[in-house]
PDB file of C-alpha atoms in Angstrom:
ATOM      1  CA  MET D   1       0.063   0.014  -0.062  1.00  0.00           C
ATOM      2  CA  PRO D   2       1.532   3.255  -0.874  1.00  0.00           C
ATOM      3  CA  ALA D   3       2.271   5.833   1.844  1.00  0.00           C
ATOM      4  CA  LEU D   4       2.844   8.804  -0.187  1.00  0.00           C
ATOM      5  CA  ALA D   5       1.190   9.961  -3.700  1.00  0.00           C
ATOM      6  CA  PHE D   6       3.550  12.614  -5.619  1.00  0.00           C
ATOM      7  CA  ILE D   7       1.449  14.656  -7.996  1.00  0.00           C
ATOM      8  CA  PHE D   8       3.495  17.514  -9.989  1.00  0.00           C
ATOM      9  CA  CYS D   9       2.087  19.993 -12.562  1.00  0.00           C
ATOM     10  CA  GLU D  10       4.628  20.826 -14.997  1.00  0.00           C
ATOM     11  CA  THR D  11       4.452  23.313 -17.895  1.00  0.00           C
ATOM     12  CA  ARG D  12       6.402  24.439 -20.789  1.00  0.00           C
ATOM     13  CA  PRO D  13       5.741  27.155 -23.814  1.00  0.00           C
ATOM     14  CA  HIS D  14       4.375  25.274 -26.708  1.00  0.00           C
ATOM     15  CA  PRO D  15       7.562  24.608 -28.715  1.00  0.00           C
ATOM     16  CA  THR D  16       7.852  26.173 -31.891  1.00  0.00           C
ATOM     17  CA  THR D  17      11.085  25.435 -34.096  1.00  0.00           C
ATOM     18  CA  THR D  18      13.111  24.646 -30.858  1.00  0.00           C
ATOM     19  CA  PRO D  19      12.158  22.197 -28.280  1.00  0.00           C
ATOM     20  CA  THR D  20      11.372  23.849 -24.746  1.00  0.00           C
ATOM     21  CA  GLU D  21      12.189  22.654 -21.288  1.00  0.00           C
ATOM     22  CA  TRP D  22       9.244  21.545 -18.771  1.00  0.00           C
ATOM     23  CA  THR D  23       9.256  23.456 -15.499  1.00  0.00           C
ATOM     24  CA  GLY D  24       7.696  22.591 -12.159  1.00  0.00           C
ATOM     25  CA  GLU D  25       4.569  24.571 -11.664  1.00  0.00           C
ATOM     26  CA  ALA D  26       2.938  23.026  -8.446  1.00  0.00           C
ATOM     27  CA  ARG D  27       3.260  20.137  -6.092  1.00  0.00           C
ATOM     28  CA  LEU D  28      -0.421  18.759  -5.396  1.00  0.00           C
ATOM     29  CA  LEU D  29      -1.835  16.433  -2.645  1.00  0.00           C
ATOM     30  CA  LEU D  30      -4.356  13.987  -2.308  1.00  0.00           C
ATOM     31  CA  ASP D  31      -4.700  11.852   0.796  1.00  0.00           C
ATOM     32  CA  PRO D  32      -5.082   8.839   1.061  1.00  0.00           C
ATOM     33  CA  PRO D  33      -3.112   8.162  -1.713  1.00  0.00           C
ATOM     34  CA  ARG D  34      -4.858   4.634  -2.131  1.00  0.00           C
ATOM     35  CA  ASP D  35      -7.733   6.755  -3.261  1.00  0.00           C
ATOM     36  CA  LEU D  36      -5.637   7.998  -6.083  1.00  0.00           C
ATOM     37  CA  LEU D  37      -3.833   4.626  -6.898  1.00  0.00           C
ATOM     38  CA  ASP D  38      -7.341   2.843  -6.961  1.00  0.00           C
ATOM     39  CA  ALA D  39      -9.019   5.294  -9.127  1.00  0.00           C
ATOM     40  CA  LEU D  40      -5.833   5.363 -11.542  1.00  0.00           C
ATOM     41  CA  HIS D  41      -6.653   1.555 -11.831  1.00  0.00           C
ATOM     42  CA  ALA D  42     -10.131   1.905 -12.290  1.00  0.00           C
ATOM     43  CA  ALA D  43     -10.054   4.497 -15.164  1.00  0.00           C
ATOM     44  CA  ASP D  44      -6.939   2.573 -17.057  1.00  0.00           C
ATOM     45  CA  LEU D  45      -4.671   5.234 -16.611  1.00  0.00           C
ATOM     46  CA  HIS D  46      -2.299   3.901 -14.229  1.00  0.00           C
ATOM     47  CA  ASP D  47       1.349   2.988 -14.755  1.00  0.00           C
ATOM     48  CA  LEU D  48       1.613   4.923 -17.997  1.00  0.00           C
ATOM     49  CA  GLY D  49       5.193   5.662 -17.314  1.00  0.00           C
ATOM     50  CA  HIS D  50       7.088   9.002 -17.058  1.00  0.00           C
ATOM     51  CA  PRO D  51       8.460  10.739 -20.271  1.00  0.00           C
ATOM     52  CA  ASP D  52      12.260  11.150 -20.828  1.00  0.00           C
ATOM     53  CA  ASP D  53      11.934  15.009 -20.468  1.00  0.00           C
ATOM     54  CA  LEU D  54      10.835  15.585 -16.874  1.00  0.00           C
ATOM     55  CA  SER D  55      11.600  19.076 -15.255  1.00  0.00           C
ATOM     56  CA  VAL D  56      14.634  19.543 -13.342  1.00  0.00           C
ATOM     57  CA  GLN D  57      12.605  19.537  -9.942  1.00  0.00           C
ATOM     58  CA  VAL D  58      10.700  16.489 -10.820  1.00  0.00           C
ATOM     59  CA  SER D  59      13.732  14.385 -11.929  1.00  0.00           C
ATOM     60  CA  ALA D  60      15.680  15.585  -8.692  1.00  0.00           C
ATOM     61  CA  GLU D  61      12.612  14.352  -6.644  1.00  0.00           C
ATOM     62  CA  THR D  62      12.298  10.862  -8.034  1.00  0.00           C
ATOM     63  CA  LEU D  63      16.294  10.653  -8.368  1.00  0.00           C
ATOM     64  CA  PHE D  64      16.622  11.391  -4.533  1.00  0.00           C
ATOM     65  CA  GLU D  65      13.536   9.422  -3.307  1.00  0.00           C
ATOM     66  CA  ASP D  66      14.481   6.628  -0.373  1.00  0.00           C
ATOM     67  CA  GLY D  67      11.238   4.644  -0.838  1.00  0.00           C
ATOM     68  CA  GLN D  68      10.192   2.528  -3.722  1.00  0.00           C
ATOM     69  CA  ILE D  69       8.835   4.342  -6.204  1.00  0.00           C
ATOM     70  CA  THR D  70       5.464   2.724  -7.871  1.00  0.00           C
ATOM     71  CA  GLY D  71       2.760   3.731 -10.361  1.00  0.00           C
ATOM     72  CA  ARG D  72       4.495   6.199 -12.375  1.00  0.00           C
ATOM     73  CA  THR D  73       1.621   7.987 -14.844  1.00  0.00           C
ATOM     74  CA  THR D  74       1.364  10.925 -16.937  1.00  0.00           C
ATOM     75  CA  LEU D  75      -1.869  12.923 -17.501  1.00  0.00           C
ATOM     76  CA  ASN D  76      -3.154  15.847 -19.138  1.00  0.00           C
ATOM     77  CA  ALA D  77      -6.058  18.160 -18.121  1.00  0.00           C
ATOM     78  CA  ALA D  78      -8.496  16.310 -19.964  1.00  0.00           C
ATOM     79  CA  ASP D  79      -7.450  12.825 -18.290  1.00  0.00           C
ATOM     80  CA  LEU D  80      -8.467  14.373 -14.842  1.00  0.00           C
ATOM     81  CA  ALA D  81     -12.178  14.257 -15.860  1.00  0.00           C
ATOM     82  CA  THR D  82     -11.947  10.446 -16.516  1.00  0.00           C
ATOM     83  CA  LEU D  83     -10.113  10.159 -13.024  1.00  0.00           C
ATOM     84  CA  THR D  84     -12.749  12.282 -11.355  1.00  0.00           C
ATOM     85  CA  ALA D  85     -15.535   9.617 -12.050  1.00  0.00           C
ATOM     86  CA  HIS D  86     -13.592   6.788 -10.090  1.00  0.00           C
ATOM     87  CA  LEU D  87     -12.871   9.197  -6.865  1.00  0.00           C
ATOM     88  CA  PRO D  88     -15.092   9.667  -4.043  1.00  0.00           C
ATOM     89  CA  ASP D  89     -17.162  12.659  -3.741  1.00  0.00           C
ATOM     90  CA  PRO D  90     -14.641  14.638  -1.585  1.00  0.00           C
ATOM     91  CA  HIS D  91     -11.788  14.710  -4.090  1.00  0.00           C
ATOM     92  CA  HIS D  92     -13.901  15.949  -7.018  1.00  0.00           C
ATOM     93  CA  ALA D  93     -13.200  19.571  -6.128  1.00  0.00           C
ATOM     94  CA  ARG D  94      -9.688  19.118  -5.926  1.00  0.00           C
ATOM     95  CA  LEU D  95      -9.460  17.613  -9.344  1.00  0.00           C
ATOM     96  CA  LEU D  96     -11.471  20.196 -10.867  1.00  0.00           C
ATOM     97  CA  ALA D  97      -9.026  22.706  -9.421  1.00  0.00           C
ATOM     98  CA  TRP D  98      -6.048  20.818 -10.654  1.00  0.00           C
ATOM     99  CA  ALA D  99      -7.764  21.094 -14.204  1.00  0.00           C
ATOM    100  CA  ALA D 100      -8.498  24.530 -14.053  1.00  0.00           C
ATOM    101  CA  PHE D 101      -4.840  25.480 -12.610  1.00  0.00           C
ATOM    102  CA  ALA D 102      -3.611  23.376 -16.125  1.00  0.00           C
ATOM    103  CA  TYR D 103      -6.086  24.752 -18.156  1.00  0.00           C
ATOM    104  CA  ALA D 104      -4.984  28.447 -17.244  1.00  0.00           C
ATOM    105  CA  PHE D 105      -1.652  27.604 -18.387  1.00  0.00           C
ATOM    106  CA  GLU D 106      -2.993  25.965 -21.752  1.00  0.00           C
ATOM    107  CA  ARG D 107      -4.907  29.360 -22.441  1.00  0.00           C
ATOM    108  CA  GLN D 108      -1.611  31.186 -22.054  1.00  0.00           C
ATOM    109  CA  GLY D 109       0.103  29.091 -24.899  1.00  0.00           C
ATOM    110  CA  ASN D 110       1.802  26.470 -22.640  1.00  0.00           C
ATOM    111  CA  GLU D 111       1.460  22.848 -22.375  1.00  0.00           C
ATOM    112  CA  ALA D 112       0.609  21.431 -19.091  1.00  0.00           C
ATOM    113  CA  ARG D 113       0.758  17.901 -17.688  1.00  0.00           C
ATOM    114  CA  PHE D 114       0.669  15.956 -14.557  1.00  0.00           C
ATOM    115  CA  ILE D 115       3.319  13.699 -13.309  1.00  0.00           C
ATOM    116  CA  MET D 116       2.316  11.329 -10.560  1.00  0.00           C
ATOM    117  CA  TRP D 117       4.105   8.457  -8.620  1.00  0.00           C
ATOM    118  CA  PHE D 118       3.603   6.617  -5.161  1.00  0.00           C
ATOM    119  CA  VAL D 119       6.093   5.799  -2.658  1.00  0.00           C
ATOM    120  CA  GLU D 120       5.997   2.486  -0.673  1.00  0.00           C
TER     121      GLU D 120
END
């Protein structure tokens, strides 16, 4: 059973001709972590992996983690709607806020994504 859930929102300007790097914008919380893990499994969004181009902040978090990292996945704001349907009602407002946060960056010409993992 996971002891912690790590959720980061990363953004970057939409790449034009040159690739741009991701930046960690926020660390998000959802407690208990089992609710999130169960919802990811129910929505078939679990263990999608992490891309190779993680932000420096997220890379450092995973590199220096003492516990066993499991359940690595990457979602976008639209995926949160799917995920919300599988979470208990008290978490719905939180996920709607996460999506609004990401959409605000996207409306400003950025890409946004959520990097998630669990520590046991």
